[in-house]
Coordinates of C-alpha atoms in Angstrom, one line a residue:
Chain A
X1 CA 191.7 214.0 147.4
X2 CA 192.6 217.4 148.5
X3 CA 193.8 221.0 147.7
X4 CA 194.8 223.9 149.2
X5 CA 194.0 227.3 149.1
X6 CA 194.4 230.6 150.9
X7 CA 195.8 228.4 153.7
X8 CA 192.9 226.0 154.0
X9 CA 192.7 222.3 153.2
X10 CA 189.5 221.6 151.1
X11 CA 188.5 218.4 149.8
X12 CA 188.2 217.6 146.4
X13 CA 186.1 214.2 147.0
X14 CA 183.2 213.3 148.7
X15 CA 184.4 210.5 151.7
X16 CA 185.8 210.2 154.9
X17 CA 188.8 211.9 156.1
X18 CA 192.1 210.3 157.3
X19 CA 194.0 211.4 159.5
X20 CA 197.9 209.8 159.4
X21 CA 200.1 211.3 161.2
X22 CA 204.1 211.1 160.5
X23 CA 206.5 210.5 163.1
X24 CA 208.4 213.7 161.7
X25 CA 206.3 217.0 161.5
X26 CA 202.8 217.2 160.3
X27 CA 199.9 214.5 160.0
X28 CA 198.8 214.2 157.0
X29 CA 194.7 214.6 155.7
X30 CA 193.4 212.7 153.2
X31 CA 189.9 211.7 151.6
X32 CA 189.1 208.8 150.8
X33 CA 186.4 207.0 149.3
X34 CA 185.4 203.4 149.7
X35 CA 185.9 202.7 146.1
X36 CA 189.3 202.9 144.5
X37 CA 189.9 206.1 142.4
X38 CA 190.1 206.0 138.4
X39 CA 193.5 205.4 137.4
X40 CA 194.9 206.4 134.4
X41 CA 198.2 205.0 132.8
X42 CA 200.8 207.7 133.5
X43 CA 204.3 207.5 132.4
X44 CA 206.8 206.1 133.8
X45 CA 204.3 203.6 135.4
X46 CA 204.5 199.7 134.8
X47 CA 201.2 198.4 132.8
X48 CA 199.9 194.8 131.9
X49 CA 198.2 194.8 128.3
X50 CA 197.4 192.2 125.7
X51 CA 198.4 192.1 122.2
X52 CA 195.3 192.5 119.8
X53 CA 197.5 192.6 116.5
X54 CA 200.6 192.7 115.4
X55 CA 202.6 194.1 112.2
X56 CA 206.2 194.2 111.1
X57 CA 206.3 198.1 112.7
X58 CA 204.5 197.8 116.1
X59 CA 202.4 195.6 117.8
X60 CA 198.7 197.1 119.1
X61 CA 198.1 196.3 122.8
X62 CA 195.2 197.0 125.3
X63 CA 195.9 198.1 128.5
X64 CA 194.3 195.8 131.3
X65 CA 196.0 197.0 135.0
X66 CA 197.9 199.9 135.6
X67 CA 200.2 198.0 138.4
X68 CA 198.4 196.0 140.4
X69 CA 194.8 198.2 139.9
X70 CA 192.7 196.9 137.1
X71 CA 191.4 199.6 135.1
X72 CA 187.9 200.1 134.3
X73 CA 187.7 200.4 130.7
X74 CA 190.2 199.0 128.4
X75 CA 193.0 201.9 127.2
X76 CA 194.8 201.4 123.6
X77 CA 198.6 201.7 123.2
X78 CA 201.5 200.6 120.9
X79 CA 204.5 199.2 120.9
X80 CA 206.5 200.1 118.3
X81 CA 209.8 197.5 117.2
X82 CA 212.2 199.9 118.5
X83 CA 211.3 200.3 121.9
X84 CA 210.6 195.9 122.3
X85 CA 214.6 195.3 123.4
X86 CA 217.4 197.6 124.3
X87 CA 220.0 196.2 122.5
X88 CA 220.0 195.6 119.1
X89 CA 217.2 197.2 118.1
X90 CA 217.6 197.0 114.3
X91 CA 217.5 193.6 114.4
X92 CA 214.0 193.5 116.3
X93 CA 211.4 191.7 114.3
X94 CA 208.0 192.5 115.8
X95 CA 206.3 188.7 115.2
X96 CA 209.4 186.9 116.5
X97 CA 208.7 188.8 119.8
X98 CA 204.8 189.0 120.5
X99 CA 202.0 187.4 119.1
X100 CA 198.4 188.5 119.2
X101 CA 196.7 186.9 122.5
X102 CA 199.7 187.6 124.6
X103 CA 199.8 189.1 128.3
X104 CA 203.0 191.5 128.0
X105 CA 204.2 193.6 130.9
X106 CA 205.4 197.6 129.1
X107 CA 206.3 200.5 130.7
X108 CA 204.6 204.1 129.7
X109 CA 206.7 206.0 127.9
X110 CA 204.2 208.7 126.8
X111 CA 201.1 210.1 126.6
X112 CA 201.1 209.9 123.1
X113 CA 200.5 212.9 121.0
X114 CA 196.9 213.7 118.7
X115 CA 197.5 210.9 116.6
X116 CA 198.7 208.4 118.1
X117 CA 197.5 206.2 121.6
X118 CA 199.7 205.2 124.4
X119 CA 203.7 204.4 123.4
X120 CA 204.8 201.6 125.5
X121 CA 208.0 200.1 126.0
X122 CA 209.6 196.7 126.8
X123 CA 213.7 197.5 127.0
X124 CA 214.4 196.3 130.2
X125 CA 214.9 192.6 131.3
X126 CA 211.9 192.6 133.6
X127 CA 209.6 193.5 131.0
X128 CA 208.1 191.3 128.0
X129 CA 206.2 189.0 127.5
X130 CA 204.7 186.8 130.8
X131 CA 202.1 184.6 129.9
X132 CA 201.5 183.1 126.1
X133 CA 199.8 180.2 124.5
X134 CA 201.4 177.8 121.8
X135 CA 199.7 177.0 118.1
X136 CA 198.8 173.6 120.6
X137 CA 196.6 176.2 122.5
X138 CA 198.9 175.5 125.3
X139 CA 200.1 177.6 127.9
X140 CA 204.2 178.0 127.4
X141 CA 206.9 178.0 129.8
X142 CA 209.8 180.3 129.0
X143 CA 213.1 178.7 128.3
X144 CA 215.7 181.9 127.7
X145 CA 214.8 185.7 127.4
X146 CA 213.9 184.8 124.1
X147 CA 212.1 181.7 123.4
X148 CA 209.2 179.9 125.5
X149 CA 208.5 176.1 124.7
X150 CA 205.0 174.5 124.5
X151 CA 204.3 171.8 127.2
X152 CA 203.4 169.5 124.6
X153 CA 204.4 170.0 121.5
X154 CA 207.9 170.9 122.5
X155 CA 208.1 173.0 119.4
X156 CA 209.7 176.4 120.4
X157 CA 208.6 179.7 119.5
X158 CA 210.5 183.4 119.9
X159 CA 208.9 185.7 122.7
X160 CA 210.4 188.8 123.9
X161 CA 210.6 186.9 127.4
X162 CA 209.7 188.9 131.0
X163 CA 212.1 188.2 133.7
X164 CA 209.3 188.3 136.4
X165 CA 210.2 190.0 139.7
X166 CA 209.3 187.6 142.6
X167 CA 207.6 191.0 143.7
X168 CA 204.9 191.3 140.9
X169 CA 204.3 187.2 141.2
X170 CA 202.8 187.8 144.3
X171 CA 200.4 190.7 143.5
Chain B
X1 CA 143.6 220.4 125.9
X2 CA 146.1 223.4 125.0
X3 CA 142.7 226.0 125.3
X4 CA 142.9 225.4 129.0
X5 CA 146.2 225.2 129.5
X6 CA 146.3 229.1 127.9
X7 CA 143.4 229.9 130.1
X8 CA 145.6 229.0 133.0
X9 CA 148.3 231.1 131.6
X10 CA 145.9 233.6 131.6
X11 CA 145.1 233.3 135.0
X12 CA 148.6 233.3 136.2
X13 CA 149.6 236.4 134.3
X14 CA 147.1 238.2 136.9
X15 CA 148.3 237.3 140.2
X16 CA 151.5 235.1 140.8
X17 CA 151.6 236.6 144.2
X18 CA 148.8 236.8 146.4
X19 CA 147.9 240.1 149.0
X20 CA 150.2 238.9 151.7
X21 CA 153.0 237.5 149.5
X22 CA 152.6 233.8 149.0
X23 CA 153.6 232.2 145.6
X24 CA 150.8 229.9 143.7
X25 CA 152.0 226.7 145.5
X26 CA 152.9 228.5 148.7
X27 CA 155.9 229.4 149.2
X28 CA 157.4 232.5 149.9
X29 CA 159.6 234.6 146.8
X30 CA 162.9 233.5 148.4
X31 CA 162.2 230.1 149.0
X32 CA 163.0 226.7 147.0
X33 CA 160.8 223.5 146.0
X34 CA 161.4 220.8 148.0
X35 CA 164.0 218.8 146.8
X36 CA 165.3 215.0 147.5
X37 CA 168.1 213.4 146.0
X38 CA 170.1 210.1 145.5
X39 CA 173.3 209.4 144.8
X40 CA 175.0 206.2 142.6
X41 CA 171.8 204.5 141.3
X42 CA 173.8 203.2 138.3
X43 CA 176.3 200.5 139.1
X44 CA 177.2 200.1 135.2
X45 CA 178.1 203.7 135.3
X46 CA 180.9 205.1 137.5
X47 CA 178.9 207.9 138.8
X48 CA 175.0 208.4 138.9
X49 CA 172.6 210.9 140.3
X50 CA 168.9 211.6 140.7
X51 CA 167.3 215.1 141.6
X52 CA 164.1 215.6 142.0
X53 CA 163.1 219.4 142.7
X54 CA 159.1 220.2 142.9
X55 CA 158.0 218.3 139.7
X56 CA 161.3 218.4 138.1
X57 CA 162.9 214.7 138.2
X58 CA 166.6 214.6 136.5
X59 CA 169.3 211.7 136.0
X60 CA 172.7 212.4 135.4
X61 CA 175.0 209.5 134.9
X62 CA 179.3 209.8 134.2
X63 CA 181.3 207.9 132.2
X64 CA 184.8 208.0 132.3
X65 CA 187.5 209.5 132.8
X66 CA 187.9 206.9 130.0
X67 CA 189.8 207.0 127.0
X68 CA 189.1 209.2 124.3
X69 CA 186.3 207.7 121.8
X70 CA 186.8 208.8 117.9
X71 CA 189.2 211.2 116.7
X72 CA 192.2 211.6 119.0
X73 CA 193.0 214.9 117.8
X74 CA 190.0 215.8 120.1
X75 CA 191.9 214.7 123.3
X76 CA 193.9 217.7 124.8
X77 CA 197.0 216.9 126.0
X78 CA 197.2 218.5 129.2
X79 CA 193.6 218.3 130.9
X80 CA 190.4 215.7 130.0
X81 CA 187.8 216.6 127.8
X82 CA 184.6 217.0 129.4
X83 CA 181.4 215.6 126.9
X84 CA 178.2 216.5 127.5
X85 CA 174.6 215.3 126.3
X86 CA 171.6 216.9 128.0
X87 CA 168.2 215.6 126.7
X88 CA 164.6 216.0 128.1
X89 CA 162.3 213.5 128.3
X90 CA 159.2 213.3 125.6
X91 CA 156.7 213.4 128.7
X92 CA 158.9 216.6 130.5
X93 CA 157.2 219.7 129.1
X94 CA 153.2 220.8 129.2
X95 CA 152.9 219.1 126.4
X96 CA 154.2 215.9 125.2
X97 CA 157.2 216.2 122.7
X98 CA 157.9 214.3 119.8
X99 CA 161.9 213.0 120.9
X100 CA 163.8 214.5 118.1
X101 CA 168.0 214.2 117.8
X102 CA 168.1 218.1 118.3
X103 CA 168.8 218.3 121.7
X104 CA 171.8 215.9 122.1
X105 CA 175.4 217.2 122.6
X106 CA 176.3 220.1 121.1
X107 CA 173.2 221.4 121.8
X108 CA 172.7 224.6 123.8
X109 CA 171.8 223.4 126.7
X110 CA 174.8 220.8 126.8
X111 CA 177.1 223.8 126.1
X112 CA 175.7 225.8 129.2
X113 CA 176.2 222.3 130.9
X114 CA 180.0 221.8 129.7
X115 CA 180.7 225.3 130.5
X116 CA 179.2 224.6 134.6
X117 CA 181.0 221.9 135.0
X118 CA 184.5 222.5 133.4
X119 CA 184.5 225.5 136.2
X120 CA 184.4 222.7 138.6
X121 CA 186.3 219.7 137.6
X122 CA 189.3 219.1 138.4
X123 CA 190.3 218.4 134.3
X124 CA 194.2 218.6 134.5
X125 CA 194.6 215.7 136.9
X126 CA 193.2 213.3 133.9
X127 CA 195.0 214.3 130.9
X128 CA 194.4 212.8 127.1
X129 CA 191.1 211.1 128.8
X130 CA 187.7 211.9 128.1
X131 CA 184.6 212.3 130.8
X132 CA 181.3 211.8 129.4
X133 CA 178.6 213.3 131.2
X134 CA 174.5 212.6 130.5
X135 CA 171.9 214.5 131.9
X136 CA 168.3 213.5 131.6
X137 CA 165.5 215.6 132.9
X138 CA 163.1 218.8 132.5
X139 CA 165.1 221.7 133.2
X140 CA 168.7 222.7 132.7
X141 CA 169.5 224.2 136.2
X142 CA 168.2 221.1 138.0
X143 CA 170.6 219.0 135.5
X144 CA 173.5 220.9 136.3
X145 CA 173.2 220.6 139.7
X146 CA 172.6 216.8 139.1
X147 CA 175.5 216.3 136.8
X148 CA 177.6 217.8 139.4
X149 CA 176.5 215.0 141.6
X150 CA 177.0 212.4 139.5
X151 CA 180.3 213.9 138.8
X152 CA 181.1 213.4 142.7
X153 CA 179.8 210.0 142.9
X154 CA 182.1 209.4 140.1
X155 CA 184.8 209.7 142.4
X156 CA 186.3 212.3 139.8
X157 CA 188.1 215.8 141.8
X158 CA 186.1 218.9 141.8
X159 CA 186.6 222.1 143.2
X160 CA 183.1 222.3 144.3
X161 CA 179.4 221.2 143.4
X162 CA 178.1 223.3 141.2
X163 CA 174.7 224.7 141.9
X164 CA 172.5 225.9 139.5
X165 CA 169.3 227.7 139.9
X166 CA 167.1 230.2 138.3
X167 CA 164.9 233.3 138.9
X168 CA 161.9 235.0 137.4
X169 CA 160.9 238.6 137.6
X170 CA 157.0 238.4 138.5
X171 CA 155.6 241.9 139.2
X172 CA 158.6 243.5 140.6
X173 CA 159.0 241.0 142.9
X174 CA 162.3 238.6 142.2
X175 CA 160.8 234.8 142.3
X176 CA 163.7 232.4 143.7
X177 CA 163.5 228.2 141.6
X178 CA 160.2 229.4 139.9
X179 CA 158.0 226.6 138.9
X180 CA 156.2 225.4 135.6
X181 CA 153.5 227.3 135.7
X182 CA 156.1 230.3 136.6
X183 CA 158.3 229.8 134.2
X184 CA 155.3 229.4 131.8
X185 CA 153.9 232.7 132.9
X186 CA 156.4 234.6 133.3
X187 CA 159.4 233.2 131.2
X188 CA 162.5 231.6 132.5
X189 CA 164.3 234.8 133.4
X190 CA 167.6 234.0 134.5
X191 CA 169.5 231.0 134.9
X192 CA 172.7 230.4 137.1
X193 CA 175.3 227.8 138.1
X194 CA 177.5 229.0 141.5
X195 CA 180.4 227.0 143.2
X196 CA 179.1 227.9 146.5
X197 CA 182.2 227.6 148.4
X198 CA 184.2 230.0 146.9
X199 CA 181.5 232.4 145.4
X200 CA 182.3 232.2 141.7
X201 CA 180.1 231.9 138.8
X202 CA 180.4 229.6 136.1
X203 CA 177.7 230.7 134.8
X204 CA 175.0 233.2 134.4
X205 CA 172.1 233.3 131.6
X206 CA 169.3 235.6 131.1
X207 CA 166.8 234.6 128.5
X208 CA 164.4 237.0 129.3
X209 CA 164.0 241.1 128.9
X210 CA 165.2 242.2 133.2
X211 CA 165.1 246.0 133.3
X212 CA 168.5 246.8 134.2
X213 CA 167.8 247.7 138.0
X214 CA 165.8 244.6 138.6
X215 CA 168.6 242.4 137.5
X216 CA 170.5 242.8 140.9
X217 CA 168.0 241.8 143.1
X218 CA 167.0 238.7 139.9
X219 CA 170.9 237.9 140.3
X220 CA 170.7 237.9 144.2
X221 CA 167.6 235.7 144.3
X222 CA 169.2 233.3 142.4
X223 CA 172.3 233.1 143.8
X224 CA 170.0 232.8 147.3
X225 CA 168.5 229.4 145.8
X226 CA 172.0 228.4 144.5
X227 CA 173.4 228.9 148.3
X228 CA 170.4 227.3 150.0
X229 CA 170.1 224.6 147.5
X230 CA 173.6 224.0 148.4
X231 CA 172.6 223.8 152.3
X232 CA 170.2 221.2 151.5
X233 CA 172.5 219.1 148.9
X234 CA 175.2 219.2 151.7
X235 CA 173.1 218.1 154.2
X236 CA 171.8 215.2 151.9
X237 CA 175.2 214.0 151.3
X238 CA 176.4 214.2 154.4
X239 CA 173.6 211.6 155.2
X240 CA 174.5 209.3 152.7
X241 CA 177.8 209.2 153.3
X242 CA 177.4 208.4 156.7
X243 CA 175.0 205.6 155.8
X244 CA 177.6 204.4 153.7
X245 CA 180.7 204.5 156.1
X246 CA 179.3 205.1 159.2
X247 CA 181.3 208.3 159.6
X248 CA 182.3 211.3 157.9

């Protein structure tokens, strides 16, 4: 929460000020406030969204938490079909890896320009989809990186499956 | 009802200052109306402020940043889009006001309130995101100054408050925050939004006729309620900040 200018720090924030100091060179001043700051999904950064709709080009998500933060007001993004898995990508069909109601984790990959909303990605094993109910309304457990099984029903269904990190089950 | 509030005017246009240079309620050309102020009223928006200067009571509340409603061609991609909505109250002016869509964004006085603040906030840390900002009150400078605020207590980066106040030209003599019945008798002269810290305008408005050599010492008495506005705001923050973490 702060800037420089001609050689002064200034603050950008009304809070306290913290002082940390490194064990190598200078301490570092910060402002913070007792609230956490708006976040906004940048790229690069890791996001959990839901799917609200799906069609055979890109699924429609809404972006819940940027990492770990929730956000305060729902963001829109897409997924399109090529950016769902790395490999193979002509053979991605959108419903065989999400479904409407599902909690998916994506990556940002940008900004989007002045048409469309967010572009997320799921092309790497640790992102897809990591929590998602059966047509039994039941929660299912993944069974490979590409299909999840209802508790009980047993019927199987294709997902796009997350490999969670131990990491993010924790936060 | 309007008969004697002319007859007022009329008896205002003859002496605004008295023989030994007091103002109608007192105070002295230079000075300011007292002014209180509260921060975060709101809790369903993310930033809130209340001014209340002399008579003039104004609410600012933020939304945002948030992402962009309606067309997304209106998002910029590097910085956020600032919206503004300024309306007055029907109750607000001498005489009640029938509330009419006129005055709602877009409007001139949300323009002059867009232009303040985008000199302030810090825009480019927020890109393809959308602030809204709505001011509610009686006069424009005193919702500037509270939109700043609500800004702040939005938690959203600025450079600096932004200050706004106005001056009047009453018989030579430059009139710093003038009043209603000022600003009725006189005009509302010139308006004025300062970042205090650095010095720079972000904006300057005259509305009324200032022969040029007047207009510096107009311009100064302005700025001079701007800076001690400013004083008083910072003093009032201070304050609550320290009620709300003990220390600043």
């Amino acid at each position: 929460g702060t800037y420089t200018r001609h050689g002064f720090i200034f603050s950008s924030l009304a809070g306290c000020v913290e002082k940390t100091s490194e064990e190598s060179g200078l301490p570092i001043v910060s402002v913070v406030r007792d609230s956490d700051p708006q976040l906004l999904p940048d790229v690069g950064v890791v996001v959990t969204c839901k799917v609200c709709s799906i069609n055979s080009r890109f699924a429609k998500v809404h972006i819940l938490y940027v990492g770990s933060t929730p956000l305060k007001s729902i963001f829109r993004g897409t997924i399109r079909k090529e950016d769902i898995r790395a490999t193979e990508k002509d053979k991605v069909e959108v419903y065989k890896s999400f479904r409407p109601g599902d909690i998916v984790l994506a990556k940002v990959i940008s900004l989007g320009d002045s048409q469309s909303n967010y572009l997320l990605s799921t092309a790497e094993n640790e992102l897809g989809v990591v929590a998602a109910r059966s047509d039994a309304g039941m929660q299912m457990v993944p069974i490979s990186w590409c299909e999840m099984q209802c508790p009980r029903t047993h019927t199987k269904e294709f997902r796009k499956v997350a490999r969670v990190q131990p990491e993010f089950l924790q936060t | 009802k309007r008969g004697l509030y002319r007859k007022r005017r009329g008896l205002y246009r003859e002496g605004l200052l008295s023989d030994d240079g007091f103002r109608l309620d007192g105070r002295r050309p230079r000075e300011i109306r007292s002014l209180r102020m509260r921060l975060g009223l709101f809790p369903r928006a993310d930033g809130s402020a209340y001014i209340e200067q002399g008579n003039t009571k104004v609410v600012a509340l933020v939304y945002g940043p948030r992402e962009v409603r309606g067309p997304r061609s209106r998002s910029a991609p590097d910085q956020a889009v600032l919206r503004c909505r300024f309306s007055l109250a029907p109750f607000s002016g001498p005489e009640r006001r029938r509330p009419r869509g006129g005055e709602g964004r877009g409007s001139d006085l949300a323009l002059r309130l867009q232009q303040s603040l985008e000199a302030a906030v810090l825009t480019h840390l927020y890109p393809r995101s959308q602030i809204d900002v709505y001011s509610d009150g009686s006069h424009c400078c005193t919702g500037t100054t509270a939109a700043a605020l609500a800004v702040l207590d939005a938690g959203i980066p600025l450079r600096d408050v932004v200050c706004a106040g106005s001056a009047a030209l009453a018989e030579g003599t430059a009139l710093t925050d003038p009043n209603g019945a000022e600003e009725a008798a006189v005009g509302p002269g010139l308006a004025l939004a300062l970042l205090p810290a650095s010095g720079l305008l972000a904006l300057v408005q005259l509305s009324a006729r200032v022969p040029c050599e007047r207009l510096e010492p107009v311009m100064e008495a302005a700025a001079d309620g701007c800076r001690e506005l400013h004083r008083a705001l910072d003093r009032e923050l201070r304050r609550s900040l320290r009620e709300r973490h003990g220390e600043v």
